[in-house]
Amino acid sequence: MSRDPRCLFCKIVHGEIPSARVLETDQAVAILDINPVSHGHVLIIPRSHHAELAELPDDLSGHVGSLLPRLTRAVVAATGADGSNTVINSGSVAGQTIFHCHWHVIPRFFDDPVRWPWPHHPYAGEEMGRMASKIARELGARADD
Ligand code: 5GP
Ligand code: ZN
């Protein structure tokens, strides 16, 4: 398990900074966000330090993914939410502020002030096919990652 001594979330998962824990496994900890979008906003934090999603080992990502349905059911039931968003911010451009990869589970209410969707823009002409080929090529080139 990797650890960064300067990382806030490493300190939280190792119990050196207090948190409101709602679920613990051998590989991950789920806590309440200290500054929630809405009450019941949960963070799922892998115990091992990996700065961003792209750096996470597949099995650890799979483990956290396996917790999401049960955790989401519990958050929605406990808060009476109408639904939820599950979000990972990767990179400062995407709003990441703590560089220890984590999932947000955010309860949503029909009358809350959060606005979704983000602006969308359709592809023009052949752009969509070209983009699909580029990403598929990258996946092929990185098959052994
Ligand atoms: P990010 O912006 O990196 O995707 O999300 C970081 C989240 O961590 C933010 O929503 C922020 O409110 C939360 N956070 C920051 N510091 C603490 C803390 O000390 N304890 C807890 N429980 N949450 C924190
Ligand atoms: Zn960390």
mmCIF file of C-alpha atoms and ligand atoms in Angstrom:
data_model
loop_
_atom_site.group_PDB
_atom_site.id
_atom_site.type_symbol
_atom_site.label_atom_id
_atom_site.label_comp_id
_atom_site.label_asym_id
_atom_site.label_seq_id
_atom_site.Cartn_x
_atom_site.Cartn_y
_atom_site.Cartn_z
ATOM 1 C CA MET A 1 0.000 0.000 0.000
ATOM 2 C CA SER A 2 1.451 3.366 -0.960
ATOM 3 C CA ARG A 3 1.261 6.433 1.235
ATOM 4 C CA ASP A 4 2.204 10.116 0.914
ATOM 5 C CA PRO A 5 3.134 11.676 4.257
ATOM 6 C CA ARG A 6 1.913 15.121 3.113
ATOM 7 C CA CYS A 7 -1.483 13.871 1.894
ATOM 8 C CA LEU A 8 -4.602 14.836 3.875
ATOM 9 C CA PHE A 9 -6.599 11.798 2.731
ATOM 10 C CA CYS A 10 -3.743 9.418 3.639
ATOM 11 C CA LYS A 11 -3.878 10.910 7.150
ATOM 12 C CA ILE A 12 -7.666 10.436 7.215
ATOM 13 C CA VAL A 13 -7.616 6.808 6.040
ATOM 14 C CA HIS A 14 -4.855 6.004 8.560
ATOM 15 C CA GLY A 15 -6.915 7.553 11.359
ATOM 16 C CA GLU A 16 -4.527 10.433 12.086
ATOM 17 C CA ILE A 17 -7.190 13.039 11.287
ATOM 18 C CA PRO A 18 -10.748 12.405 12.466
ATOM 19 C CA SER A 19 -13.553 11.786 10.002
ATOM 20 C CA ALA A 20 -17.196 10.702 10.066
ATOM 21 C CA ARG A 21 -16.819 7.161 8.692
ATOM 22 C CA VAL A 22 -19.797 5.380 7.211
ATOM 23 C CA LEU A 23 -18.113 2.300 5.675
ATOM 24 C CA GLU A 24 -14.711 0.635 5.914
ATOM 25 C CA THR A 25 -13.197 -2.258 3.991
ATOM 26 C CA ASP A 26 -9.643 -3.586 3.847
ATOM 27 C CA GLN A 27 -9.029 -1.396 0.766
ATOM 28 C CA ALA A 28 -11.217 1.703 1.129
ATOM 29 C CA VAL A 29 -12.892 4.056 3.576
ATOM 30 C CA ALA A 30 -16.094 6.049 3.017
ATOM 31 C CA ILE A 31 -16.525 9.286 4.996
ATOM 32 C CA LEU A 32 -18.790 12.322 5.015
ATOM 33 C CA ASP A 33 -17.426 15.276 3.046
ATOM 34 C CA ILE A 34 -16.622 18.084 5.488
ATOM 35 C CA ASN A 35 -18.060 20.740 3.148
ATOM 36 C CA PRO A 36 -20.890 18.894 1.392
ATOM 37 C CA VAL A 37 -22.843 19.860 -1.711
ATOM 38 C CA SER A 38 -25.781 18.516 0.296
ATOM 39 C CA HIS A 39 -25.947 16.732 3.642
ATOM 40 C CA GLY A 40 -25.036 13.077 3.226
ATOM 41 C CA HIS A 41 -22.385 13.801 0.541
ATOM 42 C CA VAL A 42 -19.939 10.884 0.890
ATOM 43 C CA LEU A 43 -16.342 10.438 -0.256
ATOM 44 C CA ILE A 44 -14.997 6.937 -0.955
ATOM 45 C CA ILE A 45 -11.246 6.949 -0.525
ATOM 46 C CA PRO A 46 -8.956 4.026 -1.422
ATOM 47 C CA ARG A 47 -6.571 3.355 1.471
ATOM 48 C CA SER A 48 -3.596 3.299 -0.907
ATOM 49 C CA HIS A 49 -2.356 6.673 -2.189
ATOM 50 C CA HIS A 50 -2.834 7.239 -5.922
ATOM 51 C CA ALA A 51 -3.105 10.851 -7.024
ATOM 52 C CA GLU A 52 -5.613 10.436 -9.852
ATOM 53 C CA LEU A 53 -8.038 7.876 -11.251
ATOM 54 C CA ALA A 54 -5.743 7.101 -14.200
ATOM 55 C CA GLU A 55 -3.063 5.935 -11.725
ATOM 56 C CA LEU A 56 -5.338 3.551 -9.828
ATOM 57 C CA PRO A 57 -4.719 -0.223 -10.193
ATOM 58 C CA ASP A 58 -7.664 -1.972 -11.916
ATOM 59 C CA ASP A 59 -8.425 -4.206 -8.936
ATOM 60 C CA LEU A 60 -8.608 -1.272 -6.531
ATOM 61 C CA SER A 61 -10.861 0.650 -8.905
ATOM 62 C CA GLY A 62 -12.996 -2.490 -9.223
ATOM 63 C CA HIS A 63 -13.214 -2.845 -5.462
ATOM 64 C CA VAL A 64 -14.439 0.736 -5.003
ATOM 65 C CA GLY A 65 -16.837 0.282 -7.919
ATOM 66 C CA SER A 66 -18.304 -2.774 -6.193
ATOM 67 C CA LEU A 67 -19.157 -0.652 -3.134
ATOM 68 C CA LEU A 68 -20.978 2.067 -5.067
ATOM 69 C CA PRO A 69 -24.459 0.534 -5.471
ATOM 70 C CA ARG A 70 -24.834 -0.340 -1.755
ATOM 71 C CA LEU A 71 -23.384 2.974 -0.619
ATOM 72 C CA THR A 72 -25.620 4.909 -3.013
ATOM 73 C CA ARG A 73 -28.706 3.046 -1.763
ATOM 74 C CA ALA A 74 -27.749 3.890 1.828
ATOM 75 C CA VAL A 75 -27.079 7.592 1.085
ATOM 76 C CA VAL A 76 -30.361 7.981 -0.804
ATOM 77 C CA ALA A 77 -32.337 6.153 1.902
ATOM 78 C CA ALA A 78 -30.722 8.102 4.754
ATOM 79 C CA THR A 79 -31.205 11.524 3.158
ATOM 80 C CA GLY A 80 -34.506 11.011 1.364
ATOM 81 C CA ALA A 81 -32.806 12.197 -1.837
ATOM 82 C CA ASP A 82 -34.510 11.978 -5.237
ATOM 83 C CA GLY A 83 -31.315 10.601 -6.811
ATOM 84 C CA SER A 84 -27.545 11.070 -6.705
ATOM 85 C CA ASN A 85 -24.471 11.964 -8.700
ATOM 86 C CA THR A 86 -21.313 9.843 -8.472
ATOM 87 C CA VAL A 87 -18.336 11.910 -9.549
ATOM 88 C CA ILE A 88 -14.553 11.681 -9.730
ATOM 89 C CA ASN A 89 -12.655 14.899 -10.385
ATOM 90 C CA SER A 90 -9.324 14.250 -12.105
ATOM 91 C CA GLY A 91 -6.883 17.127 -12.302
ATOM 92 C CA SER A 92 -7.216 20.718 -11.139
ATOM 93 C CA VAL A 93 -8.932 21.632 -14.419
ATOM 94 C CA ALA A 94 -11.720 19.232 -13.441
ATOM 95 C CA GLY A 95 -12.011 20.640 -9.921
ATOM 96 C CA GLN A 96 -9.791 18.154 -8.069
ATOM 97 C CA THR A 97 -8.403 19.770 -4.919
ATOM 98 C CA ILE A 98 -7.158 16.724 -2.971
ATOM 99 C CA PHE A 99 -4.710 14.711 -5.040
ATOM 100 C CA HIS A 100 -5.566 11.320 -3.580
ATOM 101 C CA CYS A 101 -8.131 9.765 -5.914
ATOM 102 C CA HIS A 102 -11.647 9.559 -4.470
ATOM 103 C CA TRP A 103 -15.279 9.169 -5.511
ATOM 104 C CA HIS A 104 -18.010 11.611 -4.507
ATOM 105 C CA VAL A 105 -21.543 10.285 -3.920
ATOM 106 C CA ILE A 106 -23.765 13.360 -3.804
ATOM 107 C CA PRO A 107 -27.450 13.180 -2.846
ATOM 108 C CA ARG A 108 -29.618 15.169 -5.273
ATOM 109 C CA PHE A 109 -33.011 16.794 -4.770
ATOM 110 C CA PHE A 110 -35.364 18.142 -7.423
ATOM 111 C CA ASP A 111 -35.321 21.546 -5.728
ATOM 112 C CA ASP A 112 -31.557 21.743 -5.032
ATOM 113 C CA PRO A 113 -29.458 24.550 -6.570
ATOM 114 C CA VAL A 114 -27.028 22.213 -8.397
ATOM 115 C CA ARG A 115 -27.213 22.504 -12.188
ATOM 116 C CA TRP A 116 -26.696 19.548 -14.532
ATOM 117 C CA PRO A 117 -26.101 18.872 -17.405
ATOM 118 C CA TRP A 118 -22.979 20.763 -18.360
ATOM 119 C CA PRO A 119 -23.065 22.362 -21.814
ATOM 120 C CA HIS A 120 -22.963 19.773 -24.629
ATOM 121 C CA HIS A 121 -21.890 20.272 -28.264
ATOM 122 C CA PRO A 122 -22.502 17.753 -31.064
ATOM 123 C CA TYR A 123 -19.743 16.516 -33.411
ATOM 124 C CA ALA A 124 -19.604 17.851 -36.957
ATOM 125 C CA GLY A 125 -19.108 15.618 -40.029
ATOM 126 C CA GLU A 126 -16.441 12.938 -39.541
ATOM 127 C CA GLU A 127 -15.205 14.248 -36.190
ATOM 128 C CA MET A 128 -16.961 11.579 -34.142
ATOM 129 C CA GLY A 129 -15.502 8.650 -36.094
ATOM 130 C CA ARG A 130 -12.012 10.193 -36.023
ATOM 131 C CA MET A 131 -12.198 10.682 -32.269
ATOM 132 C CA ALA A 132 -13.415 7.097 -31.703
ATOM 133 C CA SER A 133 -10.446 5.834 -33.779
ATOM 134 C CA LYS A 134 -7.956 7.955 -31.846
ATOM 135 C CA ILE A 135 -9.157 6.721 -28.464
ATOM 136 C CA ALA A 136 -9.348 3.096 -29.647
ATOM 137 C CA ARG A 137 -5.770 3.426 -30.997
ATOM 138 C CA GLU A 138 -4.595 4.735 -27.611
ATOM 139 C CA LEU A 139 -6.314 1.826 -25.874
ATOM 140 C CA GLY A 140 -4.595 -0.612 -28.230
ATOM 141 C CA ALA A 141 -1.228 1.063 -27.731
ATOM 142 C CA ARG A 142 -1.704 0.832 -23.973
ATOM 143 C CA ALA A 143 -3.079 -2.710 -23.877
ATOM 144 C CA ASP A 144 -0.260 -3.817 -21.548
ATOM 145 C CA ASP A 145 -0.657 -0.911 -19.076
HETATM 146 P P1 5GP B 1 -12.089 17.168 -4.898
HETATM 147 O O1 5GP B 1 -12.314 18.656 -5.106
HETATM 148 O O2 5GP B 1 -10.604 16.878 -4.759
HETATM 149 O O3 5GP B 1 -12.768 16.293 -5.899
HETATM 150 O O4 5GP B 1 -12.792 16.824 -3.527
HETATM 151 C C1 5GP B 1 -12.201 17.053 -2.275
HETATM 152 C C2 5GP B 1 -13.304 17.047 -1.246
HETATM 153 O O5 5GP B 1 -12.728 16.832 0.019
HETATM 154 C C3 5GP B 1 -14.078 18.371 -1.172
HETATM 155 O O6 5GP B 1 -15.451 18.150 -1.465
HETATM 156 C C4 5GP B 1 -13.857 18.829 0.272
HETATM 157 O O7 5GP B 1 -15.012 19.404 0.851
HETATM 158 C C5 5GP B 1 -13.441 17.547 0.976
HETATM 159 N N1 5GP B 1 -12.542 17.764 2.104
HETATM 160 C C6 5GP B 1 -11.470 18.596 2.136
HETATM 161 N N2 5GP B 1 -10.843 18.501 3.322
HETATM 162 C C7 5GP B 1 -11.543 17.595 4.051
HETATM 163 C C8 5GP B 1 -11.389 17.077 5.378
HETATM 164 O O8 5GP B 1 -10.477 17.428 6.124
HETATM 165 N N3 5GP B 1 -12.291 16.146 5.781
HETATM 166 C C9 5GP B 1 -13.326 15.730 4.974
HETATM 167 N N4 5GP B 1 -14.171 14.816 5.488
HETATM 168 N N5 5GP B 1 -13.507 16.194 3.724
HETATM 169 C C10 5GP B 1 -12.617 17.109 3.270
HETATM 170 ZN ZN ZN B 2 -2.947 10.087 -0.051
#
